[in-house]
């Protein structure tokens, strides 16, 4: 998984890092400098319902964002990543089945030995399953219900 993150490392160190990232109890996404997914770990799949085959060469944001995802936060992320700096925050994200969860995550740039941006790594954790998905209809909440559920997390 982390081969693109390590330059000129021993195979043993590469396998060790792969093992850590693969088994970490957080959703891990490795993407290229443009944000296209190169790899995800099994925990990401269990969190979101998306497999590597479904997200590879796409952007996670395209799949996980939805109507309740904070557009202002997305702009802050874009600025941070454009400046090649780390971003930490929380967003409402959507699973493949349509259910919504509060995702606490960090996105960090990874630089190669020449100091050039090589990858981004994102670590995600589900904070709360906010709104259960029902197959008969999409969950819709009023502004007052959203305030009661999320409070200041949405402002």
PDB file of C-alpha atoms in Angstrom:
ATOM      1  CA  UNK A   1       0.000   0.000   0.000  1.00  0.00           C
ATOM      2  CA  UNK A   2       2.663   2.508   0.980  1.00  0.00           C
ATOM      3  CA  UNK A   3       5.175   1.802  -1.772  1.00  0.00           C
ATOM      4  CA  UNK A   4       4.574   5.215  -3.324  1.00  0.00           C
ATOM      5  CA  UNK A   5       5.177   6.782   0.086  1.00  0.00           C
ATOM      6  CA  UNK A   6       8.628   5.326   0.605  1.00  0.00           C
ATOM      7  CA  UNK A   7      11.588   5.872  -1.643  1.00  0.00           C
ATOM      8  CA  UNK A   8      14.624   3.597  -1.562  1.00  0.00           C
ATOM      9  CA  UNK A   9      13.601   1.751   1.599  1.00  0.00           C
ATOM     10  CA  UNK A  10      14.356  -1.867   2.329  1.00  0.00           C
ATOM     11  CA  UNK A  11      11.687  -4.411   1.389  1.00  0.00           C
ATOM     12  CA  UNK A  12      11.397  -5.269   5.090  1.00  0.00           C
ATOM     13  CA  UNK A  13      10.541  -1.649   6.028  1.00  0.00           C
ATOM     14  CA  UNK A  14       8.090  -1.448   3.136  1.00  0.00           C
ATOM     15  CA  UNK A  15       6.290  -4.609   4.283  1.00  0.00           C
ATOM     16  CA  UNK A  16       6.218  -3.326   7.867  1.00  0.00           C
ATOM     17  CA  UNK A  17       4.670  -0.007   6.828  1.00  0.00           C
ATOM     18  CA  UNK A  18       2.199  -1.772   4.550  1.00  0.00           C
ATOM     19  CA  UNK A  19       1.201  -3.996   7.479  1.00  0.00           C
ATOM     20  CA  UNK A  20       0.629  -1.026   9.772  1.00  0.00           C
ATOM     21  CA  UNK A  21      -1.445   0.907   7.230  1.00  0.00           C
ATOM     22  CA  UNK A  22      -3.375  -2.179   6.158  1.00  0.00           C
ATOM     23  CA  UNK A  23      -4.300  -3.151   9.731  1.00  0.00           C
ATOM     24  CA  UNK A  24      -4.798   0.287  11.263  1.00  0.00           C
ATOM     25  CA  UNK A  25      -8.263   0.639  12.879  1.00  0.00           C
ATOM     26  CA  UNK A  26      -8.809   3.867  10.928  1.00  0.00           C
ATOM     27  CA  UNK A  27      -9.876   4.401   7.348  1.00  0.00           C
ATOM     28  CA  UNK A  28      -6.696   4.942   5.322  1.00  0.00           C
ATOM     29  CA  UNK A  29      -6.677   6.416   1.829  1.00  0.00           C
ATOM     30  CA  UNK A  30      -3.521   6.950  -0.224  1.00  0.00           C
ATOM     31  CA  UNK A  31      -4.011   9.296  -3.160  1.00  0.00           C
ATOM     32  CA  UNK A  32      -1.836  10.858  -5.821  1.00  0.00           C
ATOM     33  CA  UNK A  33      -1.048  14.615  -5.818  1.00  0.00           C
ATOM     34  CA  UNK A  34      -4.285  15.323  -7.726  1.00  0.00           C
ATOM     35  CA  UNK A  35      -6.392  13.473  -5.138  1.00  0.00           C
ATOM     36  CA  UNK A  36      -7.106  10.322  -7.132  1.00  0.00           C
ATOM     37  CA  UNK A  37      -7.227   7.206  -4.959  1.00  0.00           C
ATOM     38  CA  UNK A  38      -4.380   4.733  -5.267  1.00  0.00           C
ATOM     39  CA  UNK A  39      -5.188   2.507  -2.301  1.00  0.00           C
ATOM     40  CA  UNK A  40      -7.482   2.107   0.696  1.00  0.00           C
ATOM     41  CA  UNK A  41      -7.309  -0.223   3.669  1.00  0.00           C
ATOM     42  CA  UNK A  42     -10.020  -2.707   4.762  1.00  0.00           C
ATOM     43  CA  UNK A  43     -11.206  -0.404   7.545  1.00  0.00           C
ATOM     44  CA  UNK A  44     -12.048   2.282   4.949  1.00  0.00           C
ATOM     45  CA  UNK A  45     -14.156  -0.312   3.137  1.00  0.00           C
ATOM     46  CA  UNK A  46     -15.960  -1.298   6.341  1.00  0.00           C
ATOM     47  CA  UNK A  47     -16.557   2.398   7.199  1.00  0.00           C
ATOM     48  CA  UNK A  48     -17.898   3.462   3.820  1.00  0.00           C
ATOM     49  CA  UNK A  49     -19.007   0.332   1.974  1.00  0.00           C
ATOM     50  CA  UNK A  50     -16.712   1.215  -0.956  1.00  0.00           C
ATOM     51  CA  UNK A  51     -14.021  -1.213  -2.084  1.00  0.00           C
ATOM     52  CA  UNK A  52     -10.712  -0.221  -3.636  1.00  0.00           C
ATOM     53  CA  UNK A  53     -12.012  -1.286  -7.043  1.00  0.00           C
ATOM     54  CA  UNK A  54     -14.910   1.160  -6.697  1.00  0.00           C
ATOM     55  CA  UNK A  55     -12.827   4.148  -5.628  1.00  0.00           C
ATOM     56  CA  UNK A  56      -9.495   3.584  -7.379  1.00  0.00           C
ATOM     57  CA  UNK A  57      -8.670   6.385  -9.817  1.00  0.00           C
ATOM     58  CA  UNK A  58     -11.573   8.446  -8.480  1.00  0.00           C
ATOM     59  CA  UNK A  59     -11.710  10.960  -5.638  1.00  0.00           C
ATOM     60  CA  UNK A  60     -13.077   9.958  -2.265  1.00  0.00           C
ATOM     61  CA  UNK A  61     -14.775  13.335  -1.993  1.00  0.00           C
ATOM     62  CA  UNK A  62     -16.829  12.650  -5.116  1.00  0.00           C
ATOM     63  CA  UNK A  63     -18.195   9.484  -3.528  1.00  0.00           C
ATOM     64  CA  UNK A  64     -18.558  10.481   0.141  1.00  0.00           C
ATOM     65  CA  UNK A  65     -19.904  14.029  -0.100  1.00  0.00           C
ATOM     66  CA  UNK A  66     -23.614  14.735  -0.273  1.00  0.00           C
ATOM     67  CA  UNK A  67     -26.293  17.354   0.364  1.00  0.00           C
ATOM     68  CA  UNK A  68     -25.407  17.804   4.056  1.00  0.00           C
ATOM     69  CA  UNK A  69     -21.641  17.972   3.536  1.00  0.00           C
ATOM     70  CA  UNK A  70     -20.380  21.423   4.534  1.00  0.00           C
ATOM     71  CA  UNK A  71     -19.368  23.311   1.370  1.00  0.00           C
ATOM     72  CA  UNK A  72     -17.325  25.869   3.324  1.00  0.00           C
ATOM     73  CA  UNK A  73     -15.289  23.079   4.943  1.00  0.00           C
ATOM     74  CA  UNK A  74     -14.674  21.594   1.482  1.00  0.00           C
ATOM     75  CA  UNK A  75     -13.292  24.954   0.331  1.00  0.00           C
ATOM     76  CA  UNK A  76     -10.978  25.057   3.369  1.00  0.00           C
ATOM     77  CA  UNK A  77      -9.754  21.566   2.522  1.00  0.00           C
ATOM     78  CA  UNK A  78      -9.073  22.578  -1.086  1.00  0.00           C
ATOM     79  CA  UNK A  79      -7.076  25.611   0.066  1.00  0.00           C
ATOM     80  CA  UNK A  80      -5.074  23.562   2.552  1.00  0.00           C
ATOM     81  CA  UNK A  81      -4.274  20.846   0.027  1.00  0.00           C
ATOM     82  CA  UNK A  82      -3.429  23.442  -2.623  1.00  0.00           C
ATOM     83  CA  UNK A  83      -0.923  24.885  -0.164  1.00  0.00           C
ATOM     84  CA  UNK A  84       0.350  21.352   0.529  1.00  0.00           C
ATOM     85  CA  UNK A  85      -0.395  21.594   4.241  1.00  0.00           C
ATOM     86  CA  UNK A  86      -2.151  19.202   6.587  1.00  0.00           C
ATOM     87  CA  UNK A  87      -5.896  19.508   7.133  1.00  0.00           C
ATOM     88  CA  UNK A  88      -7.760  18.145  10.138  1.00  0.00           C
ATOM     89  CA  UNK A  89     -11.497  18.369  10.587  1.00  0.00           C
ATOM     90  CA  UNK A  90     -14.902  16.781  10.633  1.00  0.00           C
ATOM     91  CA  UNK A  91     -17.431  16.402   7.852  1.00  0.00           C
ATOM     92  CA  UNK A  92     -20.729  14.670   7.336  1.00  0.00           C
ATOM     93  CA  UNK A  93     -20.039  11.944   4.799  1.00  0.00           C
ATOM     94  CA  UNK A  94     -22.237   9.407   3.065  1.00  0.00           C
ATOM     95  CA  UNK A  95     -21.700   5.673   2.843  1.00  0.00           C
ATOM     96  CA  UNK A  96     -22.381   3.687  -0.297  1.00  0.00           C
ATOM     97  CA  UNK A  97     -25.771   2.683   1.185  1.00  0.00           C
ATOM     98  CA  UNK A  98     -26.723   6.346   1.727  1.00  0.00           C
ATOM     99  CA  UNK A  99     -26.360   6.452   5.515  1.00  0.00           C
ATOM    100  CA  UNK A 100     -24.641   9.495   6.978  1.00  0.00           C
ATOM    101  CA  UNK A 101     -21.757   9.536   9.441  1.00  0.00           C
ATOM    102  CA  UNK A 102     -19.630  12.168  11.113  1.00  0.00           C
ATOM    103  CA  UNK A 103     -16.110  11.607   9.802  1.00  0.00           C
ATOM    104  CA  UNK A 104     -13.182  12.944  11.796  1.00  0.00           C
ATOM    105  CA  UNK A 105     -10.113  12.877   9.608  1.00  0.00           C
ATOM    106  CA  UNK A 106      -6.761  14.305   8.701  1.00  0.00           C
ATOM    107  CA  UNK A 107      -5.252  14.677   5.268  1.00  0.00           C
ATOM    108  CA  UNK A 108      -1.480  15.050   5.107  1.00  0.00           C
ATOM    109  CA  UNK A 109       0.834  15.682   2.171  1.00  0.00           C
ATOM    110  CA  UNK A 110       3.702  13.229   1.649  1.00  0.00           C
ATOM    111  CA  UNK A 111       6.835  14.593  -0.015  1.00  0.00           C
ATOM    112  CA  UNK A 112       9.527  12.640  -1.840  1.00  0.00           C
ATOM    113  CA  UNK A 113      13.264  13.017  -1.194  1.00  0.00           C
ATOM    114  CA  UNK A 114      13.405  15.929  -3.665  1.00  0.00           C
ATOM    115  CA  UNK A 115      10.773  17.788  -1.635  1.00  0.00           C
ATOM    116  CA  UNK A 116       8.072  17.331  -4.270  1.00  0.00           C
ATOM    117  CA  UNK A 117       4.527  16.325  -3.409  1.00  0.00           C
ATOM    118  CA  UNK A 118       4.252  12.572  -3.990  1.00  0.00           C
ATOM    119  CA  UNK A 119       0.994  11.602  -2.287  1.00  0.00           C
ATOM    120  CA  UNK A 120      -1.669  12.500   0.222  1.00  0.00           C
ATOM    121  CA  UNK A 121      -2.605  10.193   3.066  1.00  0.00           C
ATOM    122  CA  UNK A 122      -5.964  10.483   4.761  1.00  0.00           C
ATOM    123  CA  UNK A 123      -6.826   8.889   8.098  1.00  0.00           C
ATOM    124  CA  UNK A 124     -10.528   8.739   8.996  1.00  0.00           C
ATOM    125  CA  UNK A 125     -12.573   7.701  11.987  1.00  0.00           C
ATOM    126  CA  UNK A 126     -16.336   7.453  12.318  1.00  0.00           C
ATOM    127  CA  UNK A 127     -17.327   9.635  15.255  1.00  0.00           C
ATOM    128  CA  UNK A 128     -21.043   8.906  15.186  1.00  0.00           C
ATOM    129  CA  UNK A 129     -23.539   7.287  12.897  1.00  0.00           C
ATOM    130  CA  UNK A 130     -25.769  10.316  12.633  1.00  0.00           C
ATOM    131  CA  UNK A 131     -28.744   9.344  10.527  1.00  0.00           C
ATOM    132  CA  UNK A 132     -29.717   5.760   9.751  1.00  0.00           C
ATOM    133  CA  UNK A 133     -30.516   5.077   6.121  1.00  0.00           C
ATOM    134  CA  UNK A 134     -33.841   3.536   5.302  1.00  0.00           C
ATOM    135  CA  UNK A 135     -34.395   1.727   2.060  1.00  0.00           C
ATOM    136  CA  UNK A 136     -37.896   3.135   1.660  1.00  0.00           C
ATOM    137  CA  UNK A 137     -36.898   6.799   1.735  1.00  0.00           C
ATOM    138  CA  UNK A 138     -33.963   9.135   2.209  1.00  0.00           C
ATOM    139  CA  UNK A 139     -33.605  10.581   5.688  1.00  0.00           C
ATOM    140  CA  UNK A 140     -34.612  14.245   5.626  1.00  0.00           C
ATOM    141  CA  UNK A 141     -34.216  16.543   8.608  1.00  0.00           C
ATOM    142  CA  UNK A 142     -35.388  20.067   9.246  1.00  0.00           C
ATOM    143  CA  UNK A 143     -32.943  22.800  10.227  1.00  0.00           C
ATOM    144  CA  UNK A 144     -34.162  22.542  13.846  1.00  0.00           C
ATOM    145  CA  UNK A 145     -33.616  18.770  13.847  1.00  0.00           C
ATOM    146  CA  UNK A 146     -30.128  19.263  12.390  1.00  0.00           C
ATOM    147  CA  UNK A 147     -29.297  21.797  15.120  1.00  0.00           C
ATOM    148  CA  UNK A 148     -30.540  19.386  17.775  1.00  0.00           C
ATOM    149  CA  UNK A 149     -28.443  16.516  16.368  1.00  0.00           C
ATOM    150  CA  UNK A 150     -25.273  18.322  15.422  1.00  0.00           C
ATOM    151  CA  UNK A 151     -25.299  21.625  17.312  1.00  0.00           C
ATOM    152  CA  UNK A 152     -22.184  23.664  16.664  1.00  0.00           C
ATOM    153  CA  UNK A 153     -20.581  20.907  14.558  1.00  0.00           C
ATOM    154  CA  UNK A 154     -22.323  22.309  11.493  1.00  0.00           C
ATOM    155  CA  UNK A 155     -21.341  25.930  11.968  1.00  0.00           C
TER     156      UNK A 155
END
